[in-house]
């Protein structure tokens, strides 16, 4: 039976916490980003402010995802499942990675094919670094970048399972920042 639900992601995930069955995978694909603090009146005025109420991915949402994945057995009998996050905005990707790691119950999964140098990816795909990345780095010159063994350079889902935005990004030669998390069995 299918039904439509009108709730925030946080409320929906809180409702799913009581689901009795195994949960192997939770995904968040391409959420609308927040406005950068450095944008000061520029850009899309409908976006929530950085760190403010309105951005769908909150610490509480990530905690609920962690609770769901780490407190049950997946369909394979393995403790916990996977959480995949992907976005076109490097600053959003890094922020979500840092929030997940701060929970200590989630850890990044190393990728076989990973991004070694994000600047080379921008040069190859887009020919120029996106203005949003320039603005973010101007305000945060020592910011962590979406590169290294936990940032996948290839899609994490099979072609028939990819969201429309990911397919559009491939068509437009846009950079997609992908990170996958699993339960950290070492956390208490």
PDB file of C-alpha atoms in Angstrom:
ATOM      1  CA  UNK A   1       0.000   0.000   0.000  1.00  0.00           C
ATOM      2  CA  UNK A   2       1.347   3.410  -0.984  1.00  0.00           C
ATOM      3  CA  UNK A   3       0.571   6.697   0.709  1.00  0.00           C
ATOM      4  CA  UNK A   4       1.900  10.247   0.619  1.00  0.00           C
ATOM      5  CA  UNK A   5       3.183  11.771   3.813  1.00  0.00           C
ATOM      6  CA  UNK A   6       3.720  15.492   4.418  1.00  0.00           C
ATOM      7  CA  UNK A   7       6.391  15.719   7.112  1.00  0.00           C
ATOM      8  CA  UNK A   8       9.875  17.045   7.546  1.00  0.00           C
ATOM      9  CA  UNK A   9      12.656  14.517   7.042  1.00  0.00           C
ATOM     10  CA  UNK A  10      13.349  14.663  10.780  1.00  0.00           C
ATOM     11  CA  UNK A  11       9.706  13.871  11.678  1.00  0.00           C
ATOM     12  CA  UNK A  12       9.503  11.090   9.106  1.00  0.00           C
ATOM     13  CA  UNK A  13      12.696   9.430  10.344  1.00  0.00           C
ATOM     14  CA  UNK A  14      11.460   9.688  13.946  1.00  0.00           C
ATOM     15  CA  UNK A  15       8.334   7.771  12.856  1.00  0.00           C
ATOM     16  CA  UNK A  16      10.440   5.114  11.139  1.00  0.00           C
ATOM     17  CA  UNK A  17      12.380   4.491  14.380  1.00  0.00           C
ATOM     18  CA  UNK A  18       9.588   2.121  15.456  1.00  0.00           C
ATOM     19  CA  UNK A  19       9.843   0.043  12.246  1.00  0.00           C
ATOM     20  CA  UNK A  20      10.347  -3.577  13.387  1.00  0.00           C
ATOM     21  CA  UNK A  21      12.074  -4.949  10.274  1.00  0.00           C
ATOM     22  CA  UNK A  22      15.678  -4.814   9.075  1.00  0.00           C
ATOM     23  CA  UNK A  23      16.979  -1.609   7.502  1.00  0.00           C
ATOM     24  CA  UNK A  24      19.986  -2.050   5.239  1.00  0.00           C
ATOM     25  CA  UNK A  25      20.231   1.302   3.479  1.00  0.00           C
ATOM     26  CA  UNK A  26      19.163   4.903   3.985  1.00  0.00           C
ATOM     27  CA  UNK A  27      19.949   7.504   1.333  1.00  0.00           C
ATOM     28  CA  UNK A  28      19.728  11.273   1.068  1.00  0.00           C
ATOM     29  CA  UNK A  29      20.237  12.536  -2.458  1.00  0.00           C
ATOM     30  CA  UNK A  30      20.801  16.164  -3.427  1.00  0.00           C
ATOM     31  CA  UNK A  31      18.951  18.093  -0.706  1.00  0.00           C
ATOM     32  CA  UNK A  32      18.403  21.784  -1.443  1.00  0.00           C
ATOM     33  CA  UNK A  33      21.503  23.444   0.001  1.00  0.00           C
ATOM     34  CA  UNK A  34      21.596  26.215   2.570  1.00  0.00           C
ATOM     35  CA  UNK A  35      22.691  29.751   1.851  1.00  0.00           C
ATOM     36  CA  UNK A  36      26.342  30.378   2.605  1.00  0.00           C
ATOM     37  CA  UNK A  37      26.899  32.880   5.406  1.00  0.00           C
ATOM     38  CA  UNK A  38      29.243  34.761   3.075  1.00  0.00           C
ATOM     39  CA  UNK A  39      26.499  35.249   0.434  1.00  0.00           C
ATOM     40  CA  UNK A  40      24.979  38.277   2.312  1.00  0.00           C
ATOM     41  CA  UNK A  41      21.813  38.831   0.320  1.00  0.00           C
ATOM     42  CA  UNK A  42      23.114  37.262  -2.890  1.00  0.00           C
ATOM     43  CA  UNK A  43      21.826  34.017  -4.373  1.00  0.00           C
ATOM     44  CA  UNK A  44      18.534  32.215  -3.869  1.00  0.00           C
ATOM     45  CA  UNK A  45      16.609  33.998  -1.129  1.00  0.00           C
ATOM     46  CA  UNK A  46      14.401  30.929  -0.557  1.00  0.00           C
ATOM     47  CA  UNK A  47      17.264  28.790   0.734  1.00  0.00           C
ATOM     48  CA  UNK A  48      17.615  28.450   4.500  1.00  0.00           C
ATOM     49  CA  UNK A  49      20.553  30.206   6.136  1.00  0.00           C
ATOM     50  CA  UNK A  50      23.676  28.170   6.856  1.00  0.00           C
ATOM     51  CA  UNK A  51      23.149  26.203  10.075  1.00  0.00           C
ATOM     52  CA  UNK A  52      19.652  27.625  10.500  1.00  0.00           C
ATOM     53  CA  UNK A  53      16.262  25.976  10.798  1.00  0.00           C
ATOM     54  CA  UNK A  54      15.041  24.926   7.385  1.00  0.00           C
ATOM     55  CA  UNK A  55      17.895  22.813   6.035  1.00  0.00           C
ATOM     56  CA  UNK A  56      16.530  19.286   5.884  1.00  0.00           C
ATOM     57  CA  UNK A  57      19.644  17.512   7.178  1.00  0.00           C
ATOM     58  CA  UNK A  58      19.830  18.211  10.896  1.00  0.00           C
ATOM     59  CA  UNK A  59      21.903  16.628  13.633  1.00  0.00           C
ATOM     60  CA  UNK A  60      18.681  15.087  14.977  1.00  0.00           C
ATOM     61  CA  UNK A  61      17.901  13.558  11.563  1.00  0.00           C
ATOM     62  CA  UNK A  62      21.395  12.075  11.356  1.00  0.00           C
ATOM     63  CA  UNK A  63      21.095  10.751  14.916  1.00  0.00           C
ATOM     64  CA  UNK A  64      17.808   9.039  13.975  1.00  0.00           C
ATOM     65  CA  UNK A  65      19.461   7.543  10.888  1.00  0.00           C
ATOM     66  CA  UNK A  66      22.311   6.289  13.055  1.00  0.00           C
ATOM     67  CA  UNK A  67      19.865   4.820  15.596  1.00  0.00           C
ATOM     68  CA  UNK A  68      17.936   3.051  12.837  1.00  0.00           C
ATOM     69  CA  UNK A  69      20.999   1.570  11.182  1.00  0.00           C
ATOM     70  CA  UNK A  70      23.055   0.718  14.240  1.00  0.00           C
ATOM     71  CA  UNK A  71      20.351  -0.714  16.474  1.00  0.00           C
ATOM     72  CA  UNK A  72      19.079  -3.460  14.195  1.00  0.00           C
ATOM     73  CA  UNK A  73      20.333  -6.264  12.027  1.00  0.00           C
ATOM     74  CA  UNK A  74      20.199  -5.719   8.281  1.00  0.00           C
ATOM     75  CA  UNK A  75      18.563  -8.210   5.955  1.00  0.00           C
ATOM     76  CA  UNK A  76      21.907 -10.024   5.675  1.00  0.00           C
ATOM     77  CA  UNK A  77      22.150 -10.658   9.416  1.00  0.00           C
ATOM     78  CA  UNK A  78      24.961  -8.117   9.746  1.00  0.00           C
ATOM     79  CA  UNK A  79      24.705  -5.544  12.511  1.00  0.00           C
ATOM     80  CA  UNK A  80      23.773  -2.191  11.010  1.00  0.00           C
ATOM     81  CA  UNK A  81      23.273  -0.852   7.524  1.00  0.00           C
ATOM     82  CA  UNK A  82      24.618   1.883   5.257  1.00  0.00           C
ATOM     83  CA  UNK A  83      23.850   5.570   4.826  1.00  0.00           C
ATOM     84  CA  UNK A  84      24.645   7.197   1.462  1.00  0.00           C
ATOM     85  CA  UNK A  85      24.728  10.956   1.054  1.00  0.00           C
ATOM     86  CA  UNK A  86      25.351  12.829  -2.175  1.00  0.00           C
ATOM     87  CA  UNK A  87      25.107  16.442  -3.276  1.00  0.00           C
ATOM     88  CA  UNK A  88      26.385  18.875  -5.889  1.00  0.00           C
ATOM     89  CA  UNK A  89      27.608  21.293  -3.181  1.00  0.00           C
ATOM     90  CA  UNK A  90      31.048  20.522  -1.776  1.00  0.00           C
ATOM     91  CA  UNK A  91      30.520  22.579   1.388  1.00  0.00           C
ATOM     92  CA  UNK A  92      27.246  20.749   2.145  1.00  0.00           C
ATOM     93  CA  UNK A  93      28.950  17.379   1.580  1.00  0.00           C
ATOM     94  CA  UNK A  94      31.820  18.200   3.936  1.00  0.00           C
ATOM     95  CA  UNK A  95      29.412  19.563   6.545  1.00  0.00           C
ATOM     96  CA  UNK A  96      27.281  16.396   6.502  1.00  0.00           C
ATOM     97  CA  UNK A  97      30.393  14.203   6.725  1.00  0.00           C
ATOM     98  CA  UNK A  98      31.599  16.164   9.748  1.00  0.00           C
ATOM     99  CA  UNK A  99      28.165  15.977  11.408  1.00  0.00           C
ATOM    100  CA  UNK A 100      28.014  12.190  10.877  1.00  0.00           C
ATOM    101  CA  UNK A 101      31.500  11.734  12.287  1.00  0.00           C
ATOM    102  CA  UNK A 102      30.639  13.887  15.308  1.00  0.00           C
ATOM    103  CA  UNK A 103      27.940  11.372  16.258  1.00  0.00           C
ATOM    104  CA  UNK A 104      30.715   8.786  16.782  1.00  0.00           C
ATOM    105  CA  UNK A 105      28.216   6.005  15.978  1.00  0.00           C
ATOM    106  CA  UNK A 106      28.813   6.422  12.226  1.00  0.00           C
ATOM    107  CA  UNK A 107      32.061   6.144  10.311  1.00  0.00           C
ATOM    108  CA  UNK A 108      32.948   6.817   6.684  1.00  0.00           C
ATOM    109  CA  UNK A 109      33.453   3.855   4.389  1.00  0.00           C
ATOM    110  CA  UNK A 110      36.640   3.909   2.329  1.00  0.00           C
ATOM    111  CA  UNK A 111      36.045   3.790  -1.421  1.00  0.00           C
ATOM    112  CA  UNK A 112      37.944   1.706  -3.943  1.00  0.00           C
ATOM    113  CA  UNK A 113      37.760   4.516  -6.485  1.00  0.00           C
ATOM    114  CA  UNK A 114      38.096   7.799  -4.657  1.00  0.00           C
ATOM    115  CA  UNK A 115      38.747  11.459  -5.378  1.00  0.00           C
ATOM    116  CA  UNK A 116      42.442  12.217  -5.027  1.00  0.00           C
ATOM    117  CA  UNK A 117      42.330  15.920  -5.954  1.00  0.00           C
ATOM    118  CA  UNK A 118      38.961  17.693  -6.106  1.00  0.00           C
ATOM    119  CA  UNK A 119      40.454  20.652  -7.997  1.00  0.00           C
ATOM    120  CA  UNK A 120      41.481  18.314 -10.837  1.00  0.00           C
ATOM    121  CA  UNK A 121      37.918  16.919 -10.898  1.00  0.00           C
ATOM    122  CA  UNK A 122      36.492  20.451 -11.228  1.00  0.00           C
ATOM    123  CA  UNK A 123      38.984  21.234 -14.007  1.00  0.00           C
ATOM    124  CA  UNK A 124      38.175  18.001 -15.854  1.00  0.00           C
ATOM    125  CA  UNK A 125      34.390  18.067 -15.494  1.00  0.00           C
ATOM    126  CA  UNK A 126      33.300  21.668 -15.204  1.00  0.00           C
ATOM    127  CA  UNK A 127      36.403  23.409 -16.595  1.00  0.00           C
ATOM    128  CA  UNK A 128      36.004  25.888 -13.735  1.00  0.00           C
ATOM    129  CA  UNK A 129      35.373  25.603 -10.006  1.00  0.00           C
ATOM    130  CA  UNK A 130      31.755  26.500  -9.100  1.00  0.00           C
ATOM    131  CA  UNK A 131      31.223  30.018  -7.703  1.00  0.00           C
ATOM    132  CA  UNK A 132      29.654  28.551  -4.557  1.00  0.00           C
ATOM    133  CA  UNK A 133      32.929  26.695  -3.864  1.00  0.00           C
ATOM    134  CA  UNK A 134      34.914  29.909  -4.455  1.00  0.00           C
ATOM    135  CA  UNK A 135      32.673  31.805  -2.011  1.00  0.00           C
ATOM    136  CA  UNK A 136      32.920  29.006   0.565  1.00  0.00           C
ATOM    137  CA  UNK A 137      36.714  28.801   0.330  1.00  0.00           C
ATOM    138  CA  UNK A 138      37.081  32.597   0.422  1.00  0.00           C
ATOM    139  CA  UNK A 139      35.251  32.558   3.773  1.00  0.00           C
ATOM    140  CA  UNK A 140      36.957  29.323   4.966  1.00  0.00           C
ATOM    141  CA  UNK A 141      40.407  29.073   3.333  1.00  0.00           C
ATOM    142  CA  UNK A 142      41.487  26.107   5.474  1.00  0.00           C
ATOM    143  CA  UNK A 143      38.239  24.150   5.041  1.00  0.00           C
ATOM    144  CA  UNK A 144      38.322  20.367   4.729  1.00  0.00           C
ATOM    145  CA  UNK A 145      37.785  19.396   1.094  1.00  0.00           C
ATOM    146  CA  UNK A 146      35.703  16.579  -0.422  1.00  0.00           C
ATOM    147  CA  UNK A 147      38.697  14.506  -1.449  1.00  0.00           C
ATOM    148  CA  UNK A 148      40.440  11.437  -0.135  1.00  0.00           C
ATOM    149  CA  UNK A 149      39.582   7.792   0.435  1.00  0.00           C
ATOM    150  CA  UNK A 150      36.021   8.384   1.706  1.00  0.00           C
ATOM    151  CA  UNK A 151      34.834  10.444  -1.283  1.00  0.00           C
ATOM    152  CA  UNK A 152      33.719   8.195  -4.135  1.00  0.00           C
ATOM    153  CA  UNK A 153      34.730   9.215  -7.645  1.00  0.00           C
ATOM    154  CA  UNK A 154      32.139   6.875  -9.166  1.00  0.00           C
ATOM    155  CA  UNK A 155      28.399   6.402  -8.596  1.00  0.00           C
ATOM    156  CA  UNK A 156      27.552   4.229  -5.591  1.00  0.00           C
ATOM    157  CA  UNK A 157      24.288   2.926  -7.053  1.00  0.00           C
ATOM    158  CA  UNK A 158      23.596   0.868 -10.183  1.00  0.00           C
ATOM    159  CA  UNK A 159      22.343   2.857 -13.186  1.00  0.00           C
ATOM    160  CA  UNK A 160      18.712   1.818 -12.729  1.00  0.00           C
ATOM    161  CA  UNK A 161      18.816   2.847  -9.049  1.00  0.00           C
ATOM    162  CA  UNK A 162      20.295   6.318  -9.463  1.00  0.00           C
ATOM    163  CA  UNK A 163      18.171   9.377  -8.754  1.00  0.00           C
ATOM    164  CA  UNK A 164      17.216  11.694 -11.594  1.00  0.00           C
ATOM    165  CA  UNK A 165      19.457  14.495 -10.335  1.00  0.00           C
ATOM    166  CA  UNK A 166      22.513  12.231 -10.416  1.00  0.00           C
ATOM    167  CA  UNK A 167      21.757  11.250 -14.022  1.00  0.00           C
ATOM    168  CA  UNK A 168      21.319  14.943 -14.877  1.00  0.00           C
ATOM    169  CA  UNK A 169      24.668  15.755 -13.234  1.00  0.00           C
ATOM    170  CA  UNK A 170      26.369  13.110 -15.373  1.00  0.00           C
ATOM    171  CA  UNK A 171      24.684  14.528 -18.475  1.00  0.00           C
ATOM    172  CA  UNK A 172      25.738  18.097 -17.549  1.00  0.00           C
ATOM    173  CA  UNK A 173      29.239  16.957 -16.519  1.00  0.00           C
ATOM    174  CA  UNK A 174      28.657  18.339 -12.997  1.00  0.00           C
ATOM    175  CA  UNK A 175      30.641  17.146  -9.990  1.00  0.00           C
ATOM    176  CA  UNK A 176      28.781  14.949  -7.482  1.00  0.00           C
ATOM    177  CA  UNK A 177      30.151  14.608  -3.951  1.00  0.00           C
ATOM    178  CA  UNK A 178      29.393  11.118  -2.566  1.00  0.00           C
ATOM    179  CA  UNK A 179      30.084   9.687   0.860  1.00  0.00           C
ATOM    180  CA  UNK A 180      28.941   6.442   2.478  1.00  0.00           C
ATOM    181  CA  UNK A 181      28.700   5.691   6.195  1.00  0.00           C
ATOM    182  CA  UNK A 182      28.301   2.575   8.299  1.00  0.00           C
ATOM    183  CA  UNK A 183      27.920   1.880  11.997  1.00  0.00           C
ATOM    184  CA  UNK A 184      31.080   2.355  13.975  1.00  0.00           C
ATOM    185  CA  UNK A 185      31.222  -0.880  15.957  1.00  0.00           C
ATOM    186  CA  UNK A 186      34.025   0.556  18.101  1.00  0.00           C
ATOM    187  CA  UNK A 187      31.781   3.285  19.554  1.00  0.00           C
ATOM    188  CA  UNK A 188      30.144   2.628  22.893  1.00  0.00           C
TER     189      UNK A 188
END
